[in-house]
mmCIF file of C-alpha atoms in Angstrom:
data_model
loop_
_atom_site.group_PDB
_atom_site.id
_atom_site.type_symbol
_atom_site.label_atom_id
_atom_site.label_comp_id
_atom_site.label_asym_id
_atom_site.label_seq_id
_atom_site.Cartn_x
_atom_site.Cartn_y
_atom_site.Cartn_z
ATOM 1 C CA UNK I 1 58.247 4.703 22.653
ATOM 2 C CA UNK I 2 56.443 2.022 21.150
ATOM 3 C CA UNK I 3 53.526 2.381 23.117
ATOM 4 C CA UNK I 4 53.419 6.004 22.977
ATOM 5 C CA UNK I 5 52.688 5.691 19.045
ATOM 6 C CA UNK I 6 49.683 3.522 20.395
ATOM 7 C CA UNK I 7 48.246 6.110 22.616
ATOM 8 C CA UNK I 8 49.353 9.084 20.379
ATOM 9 C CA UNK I 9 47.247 7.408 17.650
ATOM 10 C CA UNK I 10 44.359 7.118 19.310
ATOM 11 C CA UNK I 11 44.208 10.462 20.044
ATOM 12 C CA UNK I 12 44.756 11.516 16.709
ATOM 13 C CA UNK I 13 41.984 9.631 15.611
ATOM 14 C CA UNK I 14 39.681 10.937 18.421
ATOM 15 C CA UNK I 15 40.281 14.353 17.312
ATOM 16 C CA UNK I 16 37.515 14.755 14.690
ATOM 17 C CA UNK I 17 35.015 13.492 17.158
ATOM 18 C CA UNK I 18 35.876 16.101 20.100
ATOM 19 C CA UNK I 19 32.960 18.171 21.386
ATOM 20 C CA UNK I 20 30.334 16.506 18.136
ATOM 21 C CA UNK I 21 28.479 14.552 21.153
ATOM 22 C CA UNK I 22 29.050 11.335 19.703
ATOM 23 C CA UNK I 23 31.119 9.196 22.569
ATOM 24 C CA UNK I 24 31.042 5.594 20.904
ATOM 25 C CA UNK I 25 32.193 6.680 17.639
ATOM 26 C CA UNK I 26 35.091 8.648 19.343
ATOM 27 C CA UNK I 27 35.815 5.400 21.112
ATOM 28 C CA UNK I 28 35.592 3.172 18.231
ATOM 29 C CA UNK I 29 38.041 5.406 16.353
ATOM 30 C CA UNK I 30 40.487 5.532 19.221
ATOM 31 C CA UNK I 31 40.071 1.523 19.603
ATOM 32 C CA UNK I 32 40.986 1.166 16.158
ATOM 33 C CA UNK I 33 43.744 2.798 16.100
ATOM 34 C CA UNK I 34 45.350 2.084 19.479
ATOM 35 C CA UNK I 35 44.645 -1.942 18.554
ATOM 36 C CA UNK I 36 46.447 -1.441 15.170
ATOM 37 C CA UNK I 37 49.518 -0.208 16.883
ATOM 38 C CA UNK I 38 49.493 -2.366 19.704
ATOM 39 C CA UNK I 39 49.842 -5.070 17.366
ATOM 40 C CA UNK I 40 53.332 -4.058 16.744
ATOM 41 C CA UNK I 41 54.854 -3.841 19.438
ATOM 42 C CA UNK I 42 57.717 -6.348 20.436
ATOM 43 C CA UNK I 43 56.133 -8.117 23.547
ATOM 44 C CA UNK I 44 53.459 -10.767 23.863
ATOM 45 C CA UNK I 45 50.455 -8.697 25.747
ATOM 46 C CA UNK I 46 47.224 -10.059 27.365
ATOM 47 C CA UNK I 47 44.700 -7.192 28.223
ATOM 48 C CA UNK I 48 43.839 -7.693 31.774
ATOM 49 C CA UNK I 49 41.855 -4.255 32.369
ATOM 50 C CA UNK I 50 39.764 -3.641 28.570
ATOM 51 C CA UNK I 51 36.564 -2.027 27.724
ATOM 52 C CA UNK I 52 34.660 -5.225 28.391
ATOM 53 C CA UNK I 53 34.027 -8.942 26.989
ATOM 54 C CA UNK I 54 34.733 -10.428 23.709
ATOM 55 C CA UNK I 55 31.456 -10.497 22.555
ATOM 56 C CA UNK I 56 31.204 -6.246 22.879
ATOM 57 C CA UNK I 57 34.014 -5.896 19.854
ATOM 58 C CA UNK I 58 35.332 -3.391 18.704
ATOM 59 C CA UNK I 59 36.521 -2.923 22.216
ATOM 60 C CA UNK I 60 39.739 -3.995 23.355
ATOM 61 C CA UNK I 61 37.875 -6.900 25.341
ATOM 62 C CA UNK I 62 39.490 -8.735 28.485
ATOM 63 C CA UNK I 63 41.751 -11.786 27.636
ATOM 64 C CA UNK I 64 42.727 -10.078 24.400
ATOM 65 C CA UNK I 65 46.541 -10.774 23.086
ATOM 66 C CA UNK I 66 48.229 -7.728 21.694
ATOM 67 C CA UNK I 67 51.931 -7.513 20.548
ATOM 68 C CA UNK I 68 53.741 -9.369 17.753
ATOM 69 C CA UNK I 69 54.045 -12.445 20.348
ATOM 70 C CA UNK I 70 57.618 -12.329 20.440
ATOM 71 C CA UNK I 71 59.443 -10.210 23.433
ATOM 72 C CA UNK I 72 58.929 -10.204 27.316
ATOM 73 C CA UNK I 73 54.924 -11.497 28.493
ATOM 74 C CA UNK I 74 52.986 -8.571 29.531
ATOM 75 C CA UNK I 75 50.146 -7.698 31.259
ATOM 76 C CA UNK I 76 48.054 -4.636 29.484
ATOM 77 C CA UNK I 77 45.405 -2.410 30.834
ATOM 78 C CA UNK I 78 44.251 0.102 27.984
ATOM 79 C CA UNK I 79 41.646 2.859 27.859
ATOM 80 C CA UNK I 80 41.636 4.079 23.973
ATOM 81 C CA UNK I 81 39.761 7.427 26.148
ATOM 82 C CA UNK I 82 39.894 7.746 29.114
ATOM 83 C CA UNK I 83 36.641 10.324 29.627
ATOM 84 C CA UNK I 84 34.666 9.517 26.120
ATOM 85 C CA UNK I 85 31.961 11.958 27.705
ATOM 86 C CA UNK I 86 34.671 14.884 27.989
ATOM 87 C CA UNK I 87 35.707 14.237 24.481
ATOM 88 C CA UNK I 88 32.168 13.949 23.165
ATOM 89 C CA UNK I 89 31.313 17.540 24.990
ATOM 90 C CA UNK I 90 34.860 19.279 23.975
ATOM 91 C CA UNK I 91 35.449 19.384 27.613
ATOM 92 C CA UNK I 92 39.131 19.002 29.276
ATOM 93 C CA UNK I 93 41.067 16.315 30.716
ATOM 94 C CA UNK I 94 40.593 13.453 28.074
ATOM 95 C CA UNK I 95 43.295 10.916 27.866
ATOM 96 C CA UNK I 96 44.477 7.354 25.786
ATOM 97 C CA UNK I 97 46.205 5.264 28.308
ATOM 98 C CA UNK I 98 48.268 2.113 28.084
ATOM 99 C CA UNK I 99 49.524 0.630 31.488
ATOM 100 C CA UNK I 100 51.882 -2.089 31.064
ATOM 101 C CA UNK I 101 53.486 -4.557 33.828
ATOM 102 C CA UNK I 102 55.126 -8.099 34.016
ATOM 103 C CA UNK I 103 52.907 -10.944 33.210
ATOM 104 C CA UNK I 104 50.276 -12.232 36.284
ATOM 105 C CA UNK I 105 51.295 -8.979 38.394
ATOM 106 C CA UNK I 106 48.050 -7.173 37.527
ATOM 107 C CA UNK I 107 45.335 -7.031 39.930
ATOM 108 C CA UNK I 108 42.205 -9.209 39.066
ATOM 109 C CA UNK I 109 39.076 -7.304 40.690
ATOM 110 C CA UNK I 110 37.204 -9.585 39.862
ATOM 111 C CA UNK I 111 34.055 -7.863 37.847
ATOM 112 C CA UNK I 112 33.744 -5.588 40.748
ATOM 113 C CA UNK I 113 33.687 -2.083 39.230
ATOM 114 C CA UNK I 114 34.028 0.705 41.862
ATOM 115 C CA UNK I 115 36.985 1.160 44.793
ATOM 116 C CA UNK I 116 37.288 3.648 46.908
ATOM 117 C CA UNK I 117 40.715 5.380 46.790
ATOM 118 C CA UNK I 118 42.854 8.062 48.292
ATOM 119 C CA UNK I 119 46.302 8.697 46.862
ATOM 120 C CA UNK I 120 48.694 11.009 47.504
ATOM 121 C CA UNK I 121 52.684 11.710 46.555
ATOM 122 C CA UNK I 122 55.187 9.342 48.466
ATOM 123 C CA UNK I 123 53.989 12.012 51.820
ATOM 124 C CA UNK I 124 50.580 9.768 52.151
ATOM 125 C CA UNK I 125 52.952 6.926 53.263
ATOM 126 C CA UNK I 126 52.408 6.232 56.873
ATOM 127 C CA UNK I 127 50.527 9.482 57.339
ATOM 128 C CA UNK I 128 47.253 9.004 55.562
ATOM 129 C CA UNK I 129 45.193 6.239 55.723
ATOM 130 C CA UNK I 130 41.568 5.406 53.871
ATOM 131 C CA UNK I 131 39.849 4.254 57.163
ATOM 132 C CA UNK I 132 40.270 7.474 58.850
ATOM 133 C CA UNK I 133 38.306 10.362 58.527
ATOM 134 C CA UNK I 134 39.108 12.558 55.843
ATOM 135 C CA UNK I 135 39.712 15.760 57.825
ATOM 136 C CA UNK I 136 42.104 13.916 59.642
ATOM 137 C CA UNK I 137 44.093 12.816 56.739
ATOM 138 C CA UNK I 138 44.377 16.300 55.023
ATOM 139 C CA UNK I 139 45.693 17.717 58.609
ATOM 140 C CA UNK I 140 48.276 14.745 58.853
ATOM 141 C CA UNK I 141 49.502 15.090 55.230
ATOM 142 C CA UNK I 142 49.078 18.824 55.329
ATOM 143 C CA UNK I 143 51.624 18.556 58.199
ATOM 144 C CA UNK I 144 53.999 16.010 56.417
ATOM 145 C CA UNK I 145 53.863 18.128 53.460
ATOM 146 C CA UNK I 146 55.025 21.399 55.374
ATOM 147 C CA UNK I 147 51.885 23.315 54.152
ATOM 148 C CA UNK I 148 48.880 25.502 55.906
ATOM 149 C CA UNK I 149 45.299 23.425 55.220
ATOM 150 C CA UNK I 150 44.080 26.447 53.791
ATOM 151 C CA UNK I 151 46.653 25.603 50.740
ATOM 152 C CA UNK I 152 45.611 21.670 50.301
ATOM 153 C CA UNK I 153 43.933 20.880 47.183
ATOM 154 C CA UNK I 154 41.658 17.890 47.421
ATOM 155 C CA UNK I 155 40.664 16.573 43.814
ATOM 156 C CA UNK I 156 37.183 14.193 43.982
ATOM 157 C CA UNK I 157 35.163 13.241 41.040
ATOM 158 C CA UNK I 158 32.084 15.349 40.600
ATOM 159 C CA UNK I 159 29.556 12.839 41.198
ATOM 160 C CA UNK I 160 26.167 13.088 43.927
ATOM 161 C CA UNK I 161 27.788 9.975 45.887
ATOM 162 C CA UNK I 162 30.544 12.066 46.570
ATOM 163 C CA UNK I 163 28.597 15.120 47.924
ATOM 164 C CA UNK I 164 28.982 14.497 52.128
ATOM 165 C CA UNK I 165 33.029 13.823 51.203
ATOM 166 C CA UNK I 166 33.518 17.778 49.748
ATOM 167 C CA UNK I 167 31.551 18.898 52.416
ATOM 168 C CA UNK I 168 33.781 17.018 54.583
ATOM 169 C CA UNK I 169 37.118 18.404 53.122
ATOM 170 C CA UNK I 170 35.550 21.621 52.939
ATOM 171 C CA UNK I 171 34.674 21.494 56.912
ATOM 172 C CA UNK I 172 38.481 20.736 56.759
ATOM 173 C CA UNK I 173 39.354 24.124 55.976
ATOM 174 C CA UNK I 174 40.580 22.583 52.309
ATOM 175 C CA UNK I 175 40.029 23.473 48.699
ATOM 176 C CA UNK I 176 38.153 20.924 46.287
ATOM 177 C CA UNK I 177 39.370 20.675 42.943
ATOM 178 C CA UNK I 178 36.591 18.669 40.888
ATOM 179 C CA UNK I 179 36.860 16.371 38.080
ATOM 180 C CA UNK I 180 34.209 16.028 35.612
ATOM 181 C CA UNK I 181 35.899 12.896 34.645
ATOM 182 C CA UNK I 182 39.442 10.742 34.693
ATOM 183 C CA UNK I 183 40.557 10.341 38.034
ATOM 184 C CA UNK I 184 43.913 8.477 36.825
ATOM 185 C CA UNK I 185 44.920 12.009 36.260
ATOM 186 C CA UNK I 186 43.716 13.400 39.575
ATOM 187 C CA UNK I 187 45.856 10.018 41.045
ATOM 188 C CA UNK I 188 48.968 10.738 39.215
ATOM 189 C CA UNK I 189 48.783 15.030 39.457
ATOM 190 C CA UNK I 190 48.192 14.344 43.416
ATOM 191 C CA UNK I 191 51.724 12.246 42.939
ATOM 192 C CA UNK I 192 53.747 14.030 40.640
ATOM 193 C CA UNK I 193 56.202 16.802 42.178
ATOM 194 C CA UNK I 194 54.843 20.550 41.856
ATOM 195 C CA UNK I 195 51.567 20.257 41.162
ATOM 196 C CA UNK I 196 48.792 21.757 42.828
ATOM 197 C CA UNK I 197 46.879 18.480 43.771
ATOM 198 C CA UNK I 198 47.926 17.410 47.147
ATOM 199 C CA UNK I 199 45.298 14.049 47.219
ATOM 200 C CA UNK I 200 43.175 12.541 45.272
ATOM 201 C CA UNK I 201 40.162 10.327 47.236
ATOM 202 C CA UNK I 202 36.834 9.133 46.612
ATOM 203 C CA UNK I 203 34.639 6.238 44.834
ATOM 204 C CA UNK I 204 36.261 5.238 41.303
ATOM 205 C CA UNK I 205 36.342 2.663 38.922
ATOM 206 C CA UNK I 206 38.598 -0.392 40.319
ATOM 207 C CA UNK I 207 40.735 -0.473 36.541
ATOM 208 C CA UNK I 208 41.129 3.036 36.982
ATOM 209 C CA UNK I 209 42.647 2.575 40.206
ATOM 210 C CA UNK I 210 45.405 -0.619 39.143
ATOM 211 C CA UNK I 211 46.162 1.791 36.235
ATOM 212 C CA UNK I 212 47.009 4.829 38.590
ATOM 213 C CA UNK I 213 49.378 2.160 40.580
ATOM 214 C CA UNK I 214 51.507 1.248 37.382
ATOM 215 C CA UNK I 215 51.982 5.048 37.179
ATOM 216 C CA UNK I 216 52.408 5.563 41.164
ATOM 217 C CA UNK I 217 55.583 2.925 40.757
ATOM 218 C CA UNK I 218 57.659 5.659 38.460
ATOM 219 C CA UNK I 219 55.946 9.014 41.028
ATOM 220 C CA UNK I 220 57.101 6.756 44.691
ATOM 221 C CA UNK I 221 53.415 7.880 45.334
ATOM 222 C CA UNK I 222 50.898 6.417 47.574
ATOM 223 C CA UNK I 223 47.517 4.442 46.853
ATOM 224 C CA UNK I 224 45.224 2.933 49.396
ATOM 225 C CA UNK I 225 41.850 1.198 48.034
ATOM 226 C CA UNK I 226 39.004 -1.158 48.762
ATOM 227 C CA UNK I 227 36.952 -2.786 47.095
ATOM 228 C CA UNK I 228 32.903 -1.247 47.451
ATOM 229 C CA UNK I 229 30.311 -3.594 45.041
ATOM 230 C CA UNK I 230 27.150 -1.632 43.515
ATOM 231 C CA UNK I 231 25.137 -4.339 44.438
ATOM 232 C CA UNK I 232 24.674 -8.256 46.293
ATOM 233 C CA UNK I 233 25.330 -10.242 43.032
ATOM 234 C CA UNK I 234 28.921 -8.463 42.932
ATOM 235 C CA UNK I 235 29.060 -8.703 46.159
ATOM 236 C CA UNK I 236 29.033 -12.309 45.638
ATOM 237 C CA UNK I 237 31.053 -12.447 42.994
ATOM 238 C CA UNK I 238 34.043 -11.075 45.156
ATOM 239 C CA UNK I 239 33.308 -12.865 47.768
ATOM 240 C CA UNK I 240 33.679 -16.491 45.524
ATOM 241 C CA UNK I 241 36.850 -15.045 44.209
ATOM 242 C CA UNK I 242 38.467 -14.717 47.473
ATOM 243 C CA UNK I 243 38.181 -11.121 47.932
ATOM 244 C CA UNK I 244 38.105 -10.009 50.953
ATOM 245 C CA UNK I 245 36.143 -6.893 51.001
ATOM 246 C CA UNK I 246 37.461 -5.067 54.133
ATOM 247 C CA UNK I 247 40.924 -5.510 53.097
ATOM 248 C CA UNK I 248 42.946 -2.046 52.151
ATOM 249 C CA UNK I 249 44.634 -2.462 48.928
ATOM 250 C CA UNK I 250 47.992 -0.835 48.485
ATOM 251 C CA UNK I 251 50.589 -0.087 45.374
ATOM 252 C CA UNK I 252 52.000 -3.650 45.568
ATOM 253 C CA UNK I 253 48.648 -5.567 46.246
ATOM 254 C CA UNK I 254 47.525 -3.621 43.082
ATOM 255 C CA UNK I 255 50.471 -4.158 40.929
ATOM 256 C CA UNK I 256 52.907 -7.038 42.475
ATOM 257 C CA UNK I 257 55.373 -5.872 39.482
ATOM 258 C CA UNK I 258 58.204 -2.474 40.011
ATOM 259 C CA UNK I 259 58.564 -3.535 35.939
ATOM 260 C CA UNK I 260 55.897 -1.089 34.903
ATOM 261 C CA UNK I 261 55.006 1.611 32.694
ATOM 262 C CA UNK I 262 52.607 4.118 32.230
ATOM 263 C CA UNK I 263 51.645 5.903 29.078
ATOM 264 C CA UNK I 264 49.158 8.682 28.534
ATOM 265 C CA UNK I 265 48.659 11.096 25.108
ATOM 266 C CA UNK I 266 46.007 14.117 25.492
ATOM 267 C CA UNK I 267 43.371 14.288 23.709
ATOM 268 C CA UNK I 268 42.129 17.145 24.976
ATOM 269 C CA UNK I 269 44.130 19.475 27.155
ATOM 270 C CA UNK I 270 44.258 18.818 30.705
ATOM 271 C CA UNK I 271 46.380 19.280 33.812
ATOM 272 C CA UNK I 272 48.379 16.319 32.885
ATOM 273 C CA UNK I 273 48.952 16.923 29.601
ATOM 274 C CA UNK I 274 47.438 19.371 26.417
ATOM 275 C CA UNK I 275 45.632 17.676 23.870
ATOM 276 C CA UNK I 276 46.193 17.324 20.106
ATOM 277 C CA UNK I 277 46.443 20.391 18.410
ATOM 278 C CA UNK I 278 46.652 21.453 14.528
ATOM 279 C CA UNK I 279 49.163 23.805 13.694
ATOM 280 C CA UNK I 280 49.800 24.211 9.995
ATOM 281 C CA UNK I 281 50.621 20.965 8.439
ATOM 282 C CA UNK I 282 51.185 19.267 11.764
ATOM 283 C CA UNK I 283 49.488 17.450 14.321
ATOM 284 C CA UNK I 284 50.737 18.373 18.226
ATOM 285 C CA UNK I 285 50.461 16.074 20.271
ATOM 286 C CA UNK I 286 51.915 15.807 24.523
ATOM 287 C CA UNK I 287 52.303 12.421 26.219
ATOM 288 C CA UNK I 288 53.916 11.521 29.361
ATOM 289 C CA UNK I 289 55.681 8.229 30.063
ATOM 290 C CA UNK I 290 56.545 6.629 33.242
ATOM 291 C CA UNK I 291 58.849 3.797 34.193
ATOM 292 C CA UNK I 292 58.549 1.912 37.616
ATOM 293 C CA UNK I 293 61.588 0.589 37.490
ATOM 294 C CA UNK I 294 63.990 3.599 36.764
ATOM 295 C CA UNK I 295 61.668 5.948 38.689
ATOM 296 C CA UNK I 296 61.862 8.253 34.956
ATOM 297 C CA UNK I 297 59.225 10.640 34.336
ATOM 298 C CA UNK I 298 59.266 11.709 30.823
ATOM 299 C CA UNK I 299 57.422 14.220 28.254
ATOM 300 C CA UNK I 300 57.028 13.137 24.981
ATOM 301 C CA UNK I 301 55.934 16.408 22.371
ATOM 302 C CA UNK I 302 55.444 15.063 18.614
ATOM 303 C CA UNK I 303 54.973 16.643 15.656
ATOM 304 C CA UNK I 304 52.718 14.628 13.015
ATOM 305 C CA UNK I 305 52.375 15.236 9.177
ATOM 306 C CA UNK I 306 48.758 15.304 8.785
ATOM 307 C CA UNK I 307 47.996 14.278 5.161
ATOM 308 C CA UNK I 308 49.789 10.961 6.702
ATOM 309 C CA UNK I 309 46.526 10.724 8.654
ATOM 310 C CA UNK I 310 43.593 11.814 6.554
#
């Protein structure tokens, strides 16, 4: 609960800034707010997955320690908004996210940015895999999951690298559901029980994909990735680090930890949860909350006094 008054007050503050095409002042506000209430929280954090370096403050930068020091060692990956575009346009789907596992289980990628992914609810296990074709995956987990192809829902991040993979799923005899942004929601929907997602697959950002594993540890759902660098310098950089870049990253490879949590408050409304909304004197806002180790899924609606935030 302590983190949810994190994320919850980020997207409080974000509000004013939804659909007034400003995304780094939404940030900043968000930042602000989800750093102030990080800072009391009983556990001695060190952001592994930020917004960037030190020298890029306000951000929550890499290396960062959050907490009041005392309590179990953490490590934190935080995104004040996750989809500062959507928030900036008034579209759907944006989200302030705290992931949270034991300290030096977090996956270091190492600077480079992009994976591709493909997760799926605990179905995917042994029946999809990221080197096959994707055609062949939906039929496999289309089979596992009892349902006609026709009925899969594919979600893939509306972007022109992704254009020969919806073509593909489409050739597949599959539906595409397509995200303007935030593909840690597409992860976890594609997871959760009753949803219409059924997968979630394409070329992401690498955080995005340790943060959806946190979550994946509370949903028993499935992740594959691999690391894909934009360019030969990152390339390199992997490659000095001991990457190796063929290798298909799983759940535990991501996140050694079961000790996790995930922690998401809308700040716009979405599939995975609605956004803040004024109502009177109040402030409404929906967050979700998972725990690896329990396997607990839980909804979290508030109701905030306004004039406390003006």
């Amino acid at each position: 609960m302590e983190l949810v008054r994190a994320t919850e007050a980020a997207a409080i503050r974000a509000v004013p800034f939804i659909g007034r095409g400003d995304k780094n002042a939404a940030d900043g506000a968000a930042v602000d707010a989800m750093r102030k209430f990080l800072g009391t929280v009983n556990f001695d954090g060190v952001i592994v997955i930020g917004e960037g370096e030190k020298d890029h403050a306000p951000m929550l930068y890499n290396g960062e320690h959050v907490g009041n020091g005392h309590g179990p060692a953490a490590d934190i990956a935080v995104d004040p908004i996750d989809g500062t575009s959507l928030t900036a346009a008034g579209r759907q789907n944006a989200l302030s996210m705290i992931a949270v596992a034991d300290r030096g289980s977090m996956y270091d990628p190492s600077a480079v940015f992009y994976m591709d992914k493909i997760v799926t609810g605990g179905e995917g296990r042994g029946v999809v895999d990221l080197r096959k074709p994707i055609g062949e995956n939906i039929r496999a987990l289309a089979k596992a999951k009892n349902k006609d192809i026709a009925d899969m829902v594919i979600a893939v991040l509306d972007r022109p690298r992704h254009a020969q993979l919806v073509d593909d799923i489409r050739a597949a005899g599959a539906g595409t559901r397509m995200l303007l942004d935030g593909d840690v929601a597409g992860g976890i929907n594609a997871a959760l029980y009753g949803t219409r997602i059924d997968m979630c697959v394409g070329i992401g950002g690498t955080p995005e994909g340790i943060i959806t594993a946190c979550a994946l540890k509370a949903l028993d759902g499935f992740i594959q990735g691999r690391l894909l660098p934009r360019d030969d310098d990152e390339r390199q950089k992997a490659i000095d680090a001991g990457h190796d870049l063929d290798r298909v990253l799983e759940a535990n490879d991501l996140v050694t930890s079961d000790n996790t949590y995930f922690v998401a408050t809308g700040v716009t409304d979405g599939g995975l949860v609605n956004g803040v909304r004024k109502l009177g004197p109040v402030l409404r806002t929906e967050s979700i909350v998972l725990r690896g180790r329990s396997g607990t899924i839980r909804r979290v609606q508030a109701d905030h006094v306004a004039e406390k935030w003006l």
